[in-house]
Amino acid sequence: MQLLLAVISGGYAVGAALGWGTEELAEIMGDFGLSAAALLAAVSCYTYARAIDSRERPAWLLFALSSLMGACGNAVWGWYEVILGEAVPKPSVADFAFLCFAPPAIVGLLVLAKRPVTRAGWVCLGLDSWLIGGSLLTLSWSLALAHAARTAQSGAPGSVPRAALSLAYPLLDIALVSMVLVLHFRRSEANRSAVNTAIAALALTVLSDALFTSPLLSAEYQSGQLLDAGWFAGSLLLAYAPWGARRIHPNPGAPGLPRADRPVGRPITGSLPALTPYLAAAVCTLGILYNVVDGRKVDRVVVFTGCTVVLALVIRQGIMLIDNIALTQELAQKENHFRSLVQGSSDVIMIAAPTGTLRYVSPAAAGVYGREAEELVGAELATLIHPHDLGRVVHEVRRFLAAPPAEEPTTRIECRFESGSGEWLNVESTVNRHQGGLILNSRDVTERVRLQAQLQHSAEHDPLTDLPNRALFTRRVRQALTGRRAGDHSTAVLFIDLDGFKAVNDTIGHQAGDELLIEAAHRLQDSVRAGDTAARLGGDEFAALIQGDGSRDRSAREYQVQEIADRLRTTLSQPYRISGSEVRVAASIGVAFADPGITPSDLMRNADLAMYRAKAGGKDRVELYAPQMQAEVVRKAELAGRLRTALHDGEFSLLHQPVVSLASGEVTAVAAQARWRSAQGILFTPAEFLRVAEYSEGAAVGPDGRGGPPGGAPTRAAELGRWLLEEAVGQAAERHRIGHDVPVAVRMSAQRLLDLGPAVGGAVPLGSVEALLNRHGLPSGALVVELADSDPRVPFDELERRLAALRRLGVLIALDGFGSGYAAISALRRLPVDILKLDRGLVEGVVESARLHKITAGLLRIANDLGMQSVADGVDLPEQVMALRAMGCTHGQGAAFSGPLDEYRLRRALVRGTFPVPGGAAQPALAGGSSGGSTAIHRGSHNETPVPPA
């Protein structure tokens, strides 16, 4: 755009210098060419004014009007010279249009000028304008205007209009030049490039006008001469001003940086506004000297104008002197204010030269750094920063100084700073630019850094053992899998669980349990290698991250990790000395390796699954993860989901297996059993879905491989047990109403029995045994509760009280699985038991194994001596019936008599009343027991109470 502008203007100048070839073409280009250029400027300024919405719009509209007047004047001049072929009369309409060119331009420049904020500023603006205009008027009057004025006084015909016209042009040009100069020194910051271009265009036009009105050229001027090139270039430059400058500077409306951040200009450029009054006085003096040196009488106009210029200069200097005094006082007040702020601030304020030398340090340095400010002044900033932080600080400072100040006015740097005592303090500094150097506002943040470090440590470490917690352990596993050793698949994760820890808490207290955990953590930390990580995940669960050694031999790596895990297991299983007592726990450890492409969560889940497999396999052992473990978990999870749906969709049915007297074959009781026929037609036995129910209750595996927490909403096993009890009691009551007075036996765990007991205050749960007996009206002695082998975690005292309360209601108590549990004798000694039910494992081998035969005979002798009924579970063969009857067992339950029956077949069996007994009727070989067929219930001691079998 600029190149095109220069080519067009240069082409016009060359054509004018060569006379355009013909006189006619010269007149056309000198008149209509100038008119077209001025019209283009008018259209350009008008269009730009319509496109913007700011305080500049009136100025560009006035510039458009000014150019339009110039276009009209040149058009009228061409009408006379080119169209009519006549000389342009003086004065004419063209002169009127040319005279109207300057006033709109002057007003437009006033609009663009920076508006003073005080009354003194407005006075100074007016004085500056008069100083420039008066000095130019003095010089012009001395050179040419005095001659025009004398011509007008001569009284010649037509001399007054011509003289007035010759005076009007230079006077308006003087006013326009004054405004151009004033605006140049007082221009607004907004759209500076466009305004500067417009000022240059008007200045070029005024210069051409001044040459036109000079006595040397005014008499000989003709259209198409070289002087027209000035007007032509001025019009094109004004047309280009808003658009070309806007294209070069994409954001002309935004000033960008404050004055303090702008590059410092040349000193002489900043001094020109202050020198303007003196330059104007010098020009005025030149006008007077010209008259004196030329030997002419000094004109009164020159004297008057010179006096007013000098007076204006004196007034202006007085105003400036008053302003300077006020500014000096204000500056002193602000300096005192800021000095008080700096010296009273608790932060240390330092000013560093571009070389890094400290030029100023506030007095707060003595309290913060323990070093006097005078001691630090002149020191190199780099010598005070910790060597490990120096490189980072230098890099940040260089990056900050290279960044544009508008985008990043400040930056923040934190480093260690040497104090007077030699201690390294953590210092946080806000850094600003200052004359090529830096201003640093620094404060001591050592305590904050220490607190942050403590909080970070607390957030990532277990508060009891001070080992890394699950969050930190997970992050280190992720780093091991994704860091520089990501391809090392020999990395392994160990999950560790302390077997028997809950018993420690329950027996000797939680304080002792905490001491055991602390000791176990110390042993674990001492047993792992330096590069490995030991962590406590929560409760009695620990973990270890064994970093790989880059080995690609999987078997060798597994052997090595197995050795580490065995060593950890042995170490953690050693006796603990807690509060003067020796405590023993074991450790179950699961190991998983970082296979290719595995994620941290999957790796930790695999180790957790392996640890659960170790616990299920007998505890106190190490188990390596295998893919089928995850498949088994998925299968159990799917089965647990189907079980949950089955409970709500009524897919369970209740069957009863007769309990038969081994002496007479009479049905003395029925044992309630649940069966699940799923929607897919699969029939699950009690052992299968009870395992699933327990799995969903206490070991449900979520997305992270962890078991579900106990408590909360009712579990699947609780719902299934409640359904079994309600169905068994309801159907037994219905059978009693039609005359089948046979007791029903329901198997329940000790914990479930306690959960269904009365709450504190005597409130009876809706699903409790008491509530069901009252609701269905089941008579006394018609319900037998088969208590599963006692759980050591269940308190015996509470269980004893609960069973005694049930016996007072007529509920009979059977000890199920007798002969298999470690707590059977203890339960038999303390609990009020009526019936002993032999474990199926004993019954299965009673014929083949002489050892089991003797054990079973001894257990039956105990039951008979205590006056209890005995029931053998799982009697499937006739040989078992005869052997058990010979040993003194009174009742049996199994396939030798009948399998589980539905309600219809059960009632038919009860109507028949007896089953055939292999070997015929026989009397027990051991004395002391009651008749096997007796079903009467007598309250009293165990020795005197014959009870029906269950």
PDB file of N, CA and C in Angstrom, residues 141 153 291 297-307:
ATOM      1  N   TRP A 141       4.331  38.251   8.354  1.00  0.00           N
ATOM      2  CA  TRP A 141       4.000  39.665   8.116  1.00  0.00           C
ATOM      3  C   TRP A 141       5.238  40.424   7.672  1.00  0.00           C
ATOM      4  N   GLN A 153      -4.355  49.209   1.271  1.00  0.00           N
ATOM      5  CA  GLN A 153      -4.555  50.589   1.716  1.00  0.00           C
ATOM      6  C   GLN A 153      -4.358  51.605   0.594  1.00  0.00           C
ATOM      7  N   ASN A 291      13.075  43.152   9.968  1.00  0.00           N
ATOM      8  CA  ASN A 291      12.718  44.526   9.653  1.00  0.00           C
ATOM      9  C   ASN A 291      13.847  45.484  10.016  1.00  0.00           C
ATOM     10  N   LYS A 297      11.133  50.443   8.713  1.00  0.00           N
ATOM     11  CA  LYS A 297      10.493  50.833   9.956  1.00  0.00           C
ATOM     12  C   LYS A 297       9.748  49.626  10.513  1.00  0.00           C
ATOM     13  N   VAL A 298       9.894  49.459  11.779  1.00  0.00           N
ATOM     14  CA  VAL A 298       9.236  48.312  12.417  1.00  0.00           C
ATOM     15  C   VAL A 298       7.732  48.520  12.378  1.00  0.00           C
ATOM     16  N   ASP A 299       7.045  47.515  11.846  1.00  0.00           N
ATOM     17  CA  ASP A 299       5.592  47.607  11.689  1.00  0.00           C
ATOM     18  C   ASP A 299       4.922  47.459  13.059  1.00  0.00           C
ATOM     19  N   ARG A 300       3.801  48.196  13.210  1.00  0.00           N
ATOM     20  CA  ARG A 300       3.079  48.120  14.481  1.00  0.00           C
ATOM     21  C   ARG A 300       2.500  46.729  14.724  1.00  0.00           C
ATOM     22  N   VAL A 301       2.095  46.081  13.628  1.00  0.00           N
ATOM     23  CA  VAL A 301       1.548  44.718  13.785  1.00  0.00           C
ATOM     24  C   VAL A 301       2.624  43.775  14.336  1.00  0.00           C
ATOM     25  N   VAL A 302       3.861  43.951  13.821  1.00  0.00           N
ATOM     26  CA  VAL A 302       4.949  43.112  14.299  1.00  0.00           C
ATOM     27  C   VAL A 302       5.226  43.389  15.766  1.00  0.00           C
ATOM     28  N   VAL A 303       5.239  44.693  16.125  1.00  0.00           N
ATOM     29  CA  VAL A 303       5.495  45.047  17.524  1.00  0.00           C
ATOM     30  C   VAL A 303       4.404  44.513  18.426  1.00  0.00           C
ATOM     31  N   PHE A 304       3.141  44.712  18.005  1.00  0.00           N
ATOM     32  CA  PHE A 304       2.024  44.252  18.836  1.00  0.00           C
ATOM     33  C   PHE A 304       2.047  42.733  18.988  1.00  0.00           C
ATOM     34  N   THR A 305       2.247  42.067  17.863  1.00  0.00           N
ATOM     35  CA  THR A 305       2.259  40.602  17.921  1.00  0.00           C
ATOM     36  C   THR A 305       3.417  40.105  18.773  1.00  0.00           C
ATOM     37  N   GLY A 306       4.602  40.726  18.600  1.00  0.00           N
ATOM     38  CA  GLY A 306       5.752  40.313  19.396  1.00  0.00           C
ATOM     39  C   GLY A 306       5.520  40.516  20.875  1.00  0.00           C
ATOM     40  N   CYS A 307       4.908  41.658  21.232  1.00  0.00           N
ATOM     41  CA  CYS A 307       4.627  41.905  22.649  1.00  0.00           C
ATOM     42  C   CYS A 307       3.670  40.871  23.221  1.00  0.00           C
TER      43      CYS A 307
END
